[in-house]
Coordinates of C-alpha atoms and ligand atoms in Angstrom, one line a residue:
M294 CA 89.4 64.4 68.1
I295 CA 87.1 67.2 70.1
N296 CA 88.8 67.4 74.0
F297 CA 86.7 65.7 76.6
I298 CA 83.6 66.8 77.3
P299 CA 82.6 67.0 81.4
L300 CA 79.3 66.6 82.5
A301 CA 79.5 70.3 83.4
K302 CA 81.8 72.8 83.9
P303 CA 81.3 76.8 85.7
D304 CA 80.8 79.6 83.2
I305 CA 83.5 81.9 84.9
G306 CA 85.1 84.8 83.5
D307 CA 87.3 87.6 84.3
D308 CA 84.3 89.4 86.2
E309 CA 84.1 86.4 89.0
I310 CA 87.9 86.5 89.2
N311 CA 88.7 90.2 89.3
L312 CA 85.9 90.2 92.0
V313 CA 87.5 87.6 94.1
V314 CA 91.2 89.0 93.9
D315 CA 89.8 92.5 95.5
T316 CA 87.7 91.3 97.8
I317 CA 90.7 89.2 99.0
K318 CA 92.5 92.4 99.2
S319 CA 90.0 93.8 101.3
G320 CA 91.2 91.9 104.2
W321 CA 87.6 91.0 105.1
L322 CA 87.5 86.9 103.9
T323 CA 85.1 85.2 106.1
T324 CA 80.9 86.5 106.2
G325 CA 80.7 90.2 106.1
P326 CA 79.5 92.7 103.9
K327 CA 80.1 90.6 100.6
V328 CA 78.3 87.9 101.9
T329 CA 75.4 90.8 102.7
E330 CA 75.4 92.3 99.6
F331 CA 74.9 88.9 98.0
E332 CA 72.2 88.4 100.0
N333 CA 70.2 91.2 98.6
A334 CA 70.9 90.5 95.4
L335 CA 69.3 87.2 95.8
S336 CA 66.1 88.5 97.5
E337 CA 65.8 91.4 94.7
Y338 CA 66.4 88.9 91.7
L339 CA 64.0 86.6 93.7
K340 CA 60.9 88.9 94.6
Y341 CA 57.8 88.8 92.8
D342 CA 55.6 91.0 95.4
D343 CA 55.9 90.2 99.3
E344 CA 59.8 90.6 100.6
I345 CA 61.8 87.8 100.9
Y346 CA 64.8 87.5 103.1
S347 CA 68.1 85.3 102.4
L348 CA 70.8 83.1 104.0
G349 CA 74.0 83.1 102.2
L350 CA 75.5 79.8 103.8
N351 CA 78.6 77.3 103.1
S352 CA 75.4 74.4 100.7
C353 CA 72.3 74.0 99.9
T354 CA 72.5 70.6 102.9
S355 CA 73.2 72.5 105.3
A356 CA 70.1 75.9 104.2
L357 CA 67.7 72.2 104.5
F358 CA 69.5 71.4 108.0
L359 CA 69.2 74.7 109.1
A360 CA 65.5 75.3 107.7
L361 CA 63.8 71.7 109.7
L362 CA 65.7 73.2 113.0
A363 CA 64.0 76.6 112.6
L364 CA 60.8 75.0 111.7
D365 CA 61.4 72.3 115.4
V366 CA 61.0 69.4 113.5
K367 CA 62.1 66.8 116.2
V368 CA 63.0 62.9 116.6
G369 CA 59.3 61.2 116.2
D370 CA 58.4 63.8 113.5
E371 CA 58.1 61.8 110.1
V372 CA 59.8 64.1 107.5
I373 CA 58.1 62.9 103.3
V374 CA 61.3 63.0 101.0
P375 CA 61.0 61.9 97.3
T376 CA 63.3 58.2 96.6
W377 CA 64.7 60.6 93.2
T378 CA 67.1 62.8 95.1
F379 CA 70.2 63.3 96.3
A380 CA 71.8 62.0 99.7
A381 CA 71.7 65.7 101.3
T382 CA 67.3 66.7 100.7
A383 CA 67.2 62.7 103.2
Q384 CA 70.1 62.8 105.7
V385 CA 69.3 66.3 107.0
V386 CA 65.6 64.8 107.9
D387 CA 68.0 61.4 109.7
W388 CA 70.2 63.6 111.7
I389 CA 67.3 65.4 113.6
G390 CA 66.8 62.0 114.1
A391 CA 63.5 62.6 112.4
K392 CA 61.5 59.9 110.3
V393 CA 62.4 59.8 106.6
V394 CA 58.9 58.8 104.6
L395 CA 60.3 58.1 100.8
C396 CA 57.8 58.5 98.1
D397 CA 57.8 57.7 94.8
I398 CA 58.1 60.3 91.8
E399 CA 56.0 61.4 88.2
E400 CA 57.0 59.6 85.8
D401 CA 57.5 62.5 83.1
T402 CA 59.5 64.9 85.9
L403 CA 60.7 62.7 87.9
N404 CA 59.4 64.9 90.5
I405 CA 57.4 63.6 93.9
D406 CA 54.6 62.3 93.6
V407 CA 52.2 64.2 95.1
H408 CA 49.2 61.4 95.5
K409 CA 50.9 59.5 96.2
A410 CA 52.3 61.9 98.9
K411 CA 49.5 62.1 100.1
K412 CA 48.9 58.4 100.8
L413 CA 51.9 58.5 103.7
I414 CA 50.8 61.3 105.3
T415 CA 49.8 60.1 109.3
D416 CA 49.6 62.0 112.2
K417 CA 53.5 62.1 112.6
T418 CA 53.8 63.5 109.6
K419 CA 55.5 67.5 110.0
A420 CA 57.2 68.3 107.0
I421 CA 57.5 67.2 103.3
I422 CA 61.1 68.6 101.2
P423 CA 60.3 68.4 97.1
V424 CA 62.5 68.5 95.3
H425 CA 62.6 70.4 91.9
I426 CA 64.5 67.8 89.8
A427 CA 67.0 69.0 86.6
G428 CA 65.4 72.4 87.1
Y429 CA 61.5 71.5 86.5
P430 CA 58.9 73.0 89.1
C431 CA 57.1 70.5 91.5
D432 CA 53.6 70.5 91.4
I433 CA 53.8 73.6 94.1
Q434 CA 49.8 74.0 94.2
A435 CA 49.1 70.7 95.0
I436 CA 51.6 70.2 97.1
S437 CA 50.6 73.9 99.5
D438 CA 47.2 72.5 98.8
L439 CA 48.5 69.4 100.9
A440 CA 50.6 71.5 103.1
K441 CA 47.2 73.2 104.4
K442 CA 44.8 70.6 105.1
Y443 CA 47.1 68.8 107.0
N444 CA 49.0 71.1 108.8
L445 CA 52.7 70.9 107.1
K446 CA 55.0 72.5 107.1
V447 CA 57.0 72.7 103.3
I448 CA 60.7 73.2 102.4
E449 CA 61.8 73.2 99.2
D450 CA 65.1 71.4 97.8
A451 CA 65.9 74.2 94.7
A452 CA 68.9 73.1 94.8
H453 CA 68.7 72.5 91.2
A454 CA 66.2 75.4 90.3
I455 CA 68.2 78.8 91.0
G456 CA 65.7 80.9 88.3
T457 CA 63.5 78.3 88.0
S458 CA 59.6 79.7 87.6
Y459 CA 56.2 77.8 88.1
K460 CA 54.1 79.6 86.2
D461 CA 55.3 83.5 86.3
K462 CA 57.0 83.4 90.0
K463 CA 60.3 82.7 90.9
I464 CA 60.6 79.2 93.1
G465 CA 61.4 81.0 96.5
N466 CA 58.4 82.7 96.8
F467 CA 56.0 79.5 97.3
S468 CA 56.9 77.8 100.9
D469 CA 58.2 77.9 104.5
I470 CA 61.9 77.3 103.3
T471 CA 63.3 77.3 100.0
C472 CA 67.6 75.8 99.4
F473 CA 69.9 76.8 96.7
S474 CA 72.7 75.0 96.3
F475 CA 76.1 76.5 94.5
Y476 CA 77.6 73.8 94.5
A477 CA 80.6 73.9 91.6
T478 CA 78.2 72.2 88.8
K479 CA 75.0 74.3 89.9
N480 CA 73.8 76.8 87.2
L481 CA 74.8 79.2 89.9
A482 CA 78.1 78.4 90.8
M483 CA 80.1 78.9 94.5
G484 CA 82.1 76.4 93.9
E485 CA 80.5 75.3 97.8
G486 CA 78.5 77.4 98.8
G487 CA 74.6 77.5 99.0
A488 CA 71.4 79.7 100.3
A489 CA 68.3 79.8 102.6
V490 CA 64.8 82.1 101.5
S491 CA 61.7 82.7 102.9
K492 CA 58.8 85.4 103.2
D493 CA 59.1 85.1 107.4
K494 CA 61.6 87.2 108.1
E495 CA 62.2 85.4 112.0
L496 CA 62.6 82.2 109.9
I497 CA 65.9 83.7 108.1
E498 CA 67.6 85.0 111.3
K499 CA 66.5 81.8 113.1
M500 CA 68.5 80.0 110.6
R501 CA 71.4 83.0 110.5
K502 CA 71.7 82.1 114.6
L503 CA 71.7 78.6 113.7
S504 CA 74.3 79.1 112.0
Y505 CA 76.8 80.3 114.1
F506 CA 76.5 78.1 117.3
G507 CA 73.2 80.3 118.7
I508 CA 75.1 83.4 119.1
N509 CA 73.2 86.7 118.5
K510 CA 74.0 88.7 115.5
E511 CA 75.9 90.7 116.6
A512 CA 78.7 88.0 116.0
F513 CA 79.8 89.0 112.6
K514 CA 80.3 93.0 113.8
R515 CA 82.2 91.9 116.9
Y516 CA 86.2 92.2 114.5
E517 CA 84.6 96.0 113.4
K518 CA 85.4 99.1 114.3
A519 CA 82.5 99.8 115.2
G520 CA 81.8 96.1 117.0
R521 CA 81.8 95.1 120.4
W522 CA 83.7 92.2 121.7
Y523 CA 80.7 90.6 123.7
Y524 CA 79.0 88.1 122.0
D525 CA 76.5 85.3 123.9
I526 CA 75.6 82.0 123.3
E527 CA 71.7 82.0 123.3
E528 CA 71.2 77.8 122.1
I529 CA 73.2 74.7 120.2
G530 CA 73.6 75.8 116.6
Y531 CA 76.0 75.3 113.7
K532 CA 78.9 76.4 112.0
A533 CA 77.3 77.0 108.5
N534 CA 78.3 80.7 107.1
L535 CA 78.9 81.7 103.3
D536 CA 82.4 83.4 103.3
S537 CA 82.9 86.6 101.1
L538 CA 85.7 84.6 99.0
H539 CA 82.0 82.5 97.8
A540 CA 79.6 85.2 98.4
A541 CA 81.7 87.4 95.2
L542 CA 81.6 84.8 93.0
G543 CA 78.1 84.7 93.7
I544 CA 77.5 88.1 93.1
I545 CA 79.2 88.1 89.9
Q546 CA 77.1 84.9 88.5
L547 CA 73.9 86.2 89.8
N548 CA 74.0 88.9 87.5
K549 CA 74.7 86.8 84.1
L550 CA 71.9 83.8 85.6
D551 CA 69.4 85.1 83.5
K552 CA 71.9 85.1 80.3
M553 CA 73.1 81.4 81.8
N554 CA 69.8 79.9 82.3
K555 CA 69.1 81.7 78.6
R556 CA 71.7 79.0 76.7
R557 CA 71.2 76.4 79.1
R558 CA 67.7 76.4 77.8
Y559 CA 69.0 77.1 74.1
I560 CA 71.1 73.7 74.2
A561 CA 68.1 71.8 75.7
S562 CA 65.6 73.1 72.8
Y563 CA 68.4 72.1 70.5
Y564 CA 69.1 68.5 71.8
R565 CA 65.1 67.7 71.6
K566 CA 64.6 68.7 68.4
N567 CA 68.1 67.2 66.8
L568 CA 68.9 63.7 69.4
T569 CA 67.1 60.5 67.3
N570 CA 63.3 60.7 68.7
K571 CA 64.2 56.7 70.2
L572 CA 65.3 58.7 73.3
T573 CA 63.3 60.1 75.5
F574 CA 63.7 63.0 77.5
N575 CA 61.6 65.2 80.8
K576 CA 59.0 66.6 80.4
D577 CA 59.0 70.8 79.7
S578 CA 55.8 73.2 78.8
D579 CA 55.5 76.8 78.2
E580 CA 53.8 77.0 81.6
H581 CA 56.4 76.9 83.6
S582 CA 60.6 78.1 83.1
H583 CA 62.8 75.0 83.6
T584 CA 66.7 76.1 83.9
Y585 CA 67.9 72.7 82.9
H586 CA 70.7 71.8 85.7
L587 CA 70.4 68.7 84.0
F588 CA 69.3 67.6 80.9
P589 CA 68.7 63.7 81.7
I590 CA 67.8 61.6 78.8
R591 CA 66.3 57.6 78.6
L592 CA 67.3 54.8 76.2
P593 CA 65.3 52.6 74.8
K594 CA 65.1 48.8 76.6
N595 CA 67.6 46.6 73.9
I596 CA 70.7 49.7 75.0
N597 CA 72.7 48.7 77.9
R598 CA 72.8 51.9 80.1
D599 CA 76.6 50.7 81.6
D600 CA 78.0 50.0 78.4
F601 CA 76.3 52.9 76.8
I602 CA 77.5 55.4 79.3
E603 CA 81.2 54.1 78.2
E604 CA 81.0 54.4 74.7
L605 CA 80.6 58.0 75.3
K606 CA 82.9 57.6 77.5
E607 CA 85.2 56.5 74.8
N608 CA 84.3 59.4 72.8
N609 CA 85.4 61.7 75.2
I610 CA 82.0 62.2 76.7
G611 CA 81.1 62.6 80.1
A612 CA 77.9 61.4 81.5
S613 CA 76.8 60.6 85.5
V614 CA 72.9 59.2 86.5
H615 CA 71.0 61.3 89.0
F616 CA 69.8 60.1 90.7
I617 CA 70.3 56.5 92.4
P618 CA 66.7 56.0 94.0
L619 CA 67.5 56.7 98.0
H620 CA 65.5 53.8 98.6
L621 CA 67.9 51.3 96.7
H622 CA 71.2 52.7 98.4
T623 CA 72.5 50.3 101.3
F624 CA 71.5 52.7 104.6
Y625 CA 68.1 53.5 103.3
K626 CA 66.7 50.1 101.8
N627 CA 65.2 48.4 104.7
R628 CA 63.7 51.2 105.9
S629 CA 60.5 51.3 103.7
D630 CA 57.8 49.1 102.9
N631 CA 56.1 52.0 100.0
N632 CA 55.9 51.2 96.4
F633 CA 58.6 52.8 93.7
E634 CA 57.5 51.6 90.8
V635 CA 58.1 55.0 88.5
A636 CA 61.1 55.1 90.3
D637 CA 62.6 52.0 90.3
R638 CA 60.9 51.8 86.4
V639 CA 62.8 54.8 85.3
F640 CA 66.3 54.2 87.2
D641 CA 67.1 51.0 85.0
T642 CA 66.9 53.0 81.8
I643 CA 68.0 57.2 82.3
L644 CA 71.4 59.3 82.3
S645 CA 72.8 62.8 82.6
I646 CA 74.1 63.7 79.7
P647 CA 76.4 67.2 79.3
M648 CA 74.6 70.5 80.2
C649 CA 76.1 73.6 81.3
S650 CA 76.2 77.5 79.8
A651 CA 79.7 77.1 79.1
M652 CA 79.6 74.3 76.6
S653 CA 80.3 75.3 73.1
D654 CA 78.1 75.3 69.8
E655 CA 80.4 72.8 68.4
E656 CA 80.1 70.5 71.6
V657 CA 76.4 70.5 72.0
E658 CA 76.6 69.5 68.1
Y659 CA 79.4 66.9 68.5
V660 CA 77.2 65.8 71.4
V661 CA 74.2 65.0 69.6
K662 CA 76.0 63.4 66.6
T663 CA 78.3 61.0 68.6
I664 CA 74.4 59.7 71.0
N665 CA 72.7 59.2 67.5
K666 CA 75.9 57.7 65.8
I667 CA 75.8 55.1 68.9
V668 CA 71.7 54.8 68.9
G669 CA 71.6 53.6 65.5
Ligands
PLP252 C1 69.1 67.6 94.9 C2 69.8 68.2 96.1 N1 69.5 67.7 97.0 C3 70.7 68.9 97.9 C4 72.2 68.9 97.2 C5 73.3 69.6 97.9 O1 73.8 70.4 97.6 P1 74.9 71.0 98.2 O2 76.4 70.5 98.1 O3 75.7 72.4 97.8 O4 74.5 70.4 100.0 C6 72.2 68.3 95.9 C7 73.6 69.1 95.6 O5 73.9 67.7 94.4 C8 70.8 68.0 95.1 O6 71.6 67.6 93.8

């Protein structure tokens, strides 16, 4: 029998291991030259026309939180968040003290429904946080038109979308601030890590300061020979800086990201061609470049999702559900009278099956054969 196939596993090789070891030997473990090298490489990777500025952070959650702070979102403001997302997208808004306004999603992509978002705008709405679910881009054009019309800030939650393109431009080129996750299961994996990017250098430098106690930028140099001992706390900040060991992993992972994303796309196309047509898949299109962080499938109504996941497990296949919509969780349940008709409908039948660039052809074929057998 085949070994357990997890939902995702990192695609780490000798190059990552060697650079992490070299970095440990260098004696500089925290934020330093390796982080700068990663940030510069990320900016270069994402750049289409205008310059992009990057800030390495310890998570995407930190990036989202600091983005709200940098854009001056405050107590009393409202922020529109899709209900179909992970806790992080909304909880950062709660931490700021602003109001989370949950929005329903599109049936085919699971991304925010921009028409429904428009109806949620009030004179208190300050920002919108679209999420590119599974690595397929939101309707960025419609979102930026809406933002322009109603003077909203846009923070993209691109936790799933490093390398995704909207038309021919990579995600990271469009909004006020874009936030990426480099969590262990993500397309670019550091274990824990994230980044914020923007075309606005001042915003990124503001976030950099906020990511280290509001201390002026000389702080990171103070242990170097050229650095000074003096530092000044200019405002209240947080501790969210990226360290050199994770950055070292990121440098190598970024070098091979396109290759890893290509492998994900190959696996997705194999799934699409060979899985039974009794299943429904999320939308893909030639217009954009999907990076398949996840591969969600929707079951026919006669199959119970929980039983199906159990049966996959018995057959050594991992599965999970991305996501339980926020409005169904205890904390968010009674906070909205909005209608989540699409999210409610989709949630009952959906699950994610294994998807990662480190899967072998044999594993991919086994997943297809097993699912087709169970669905019948
Ligand atoms: C949509 C989404 N946003 C944000 C996050 C948070 O990312 P991180 O773990 O890097 O903070 C996740 C994590 O899985 C996510 O799926």
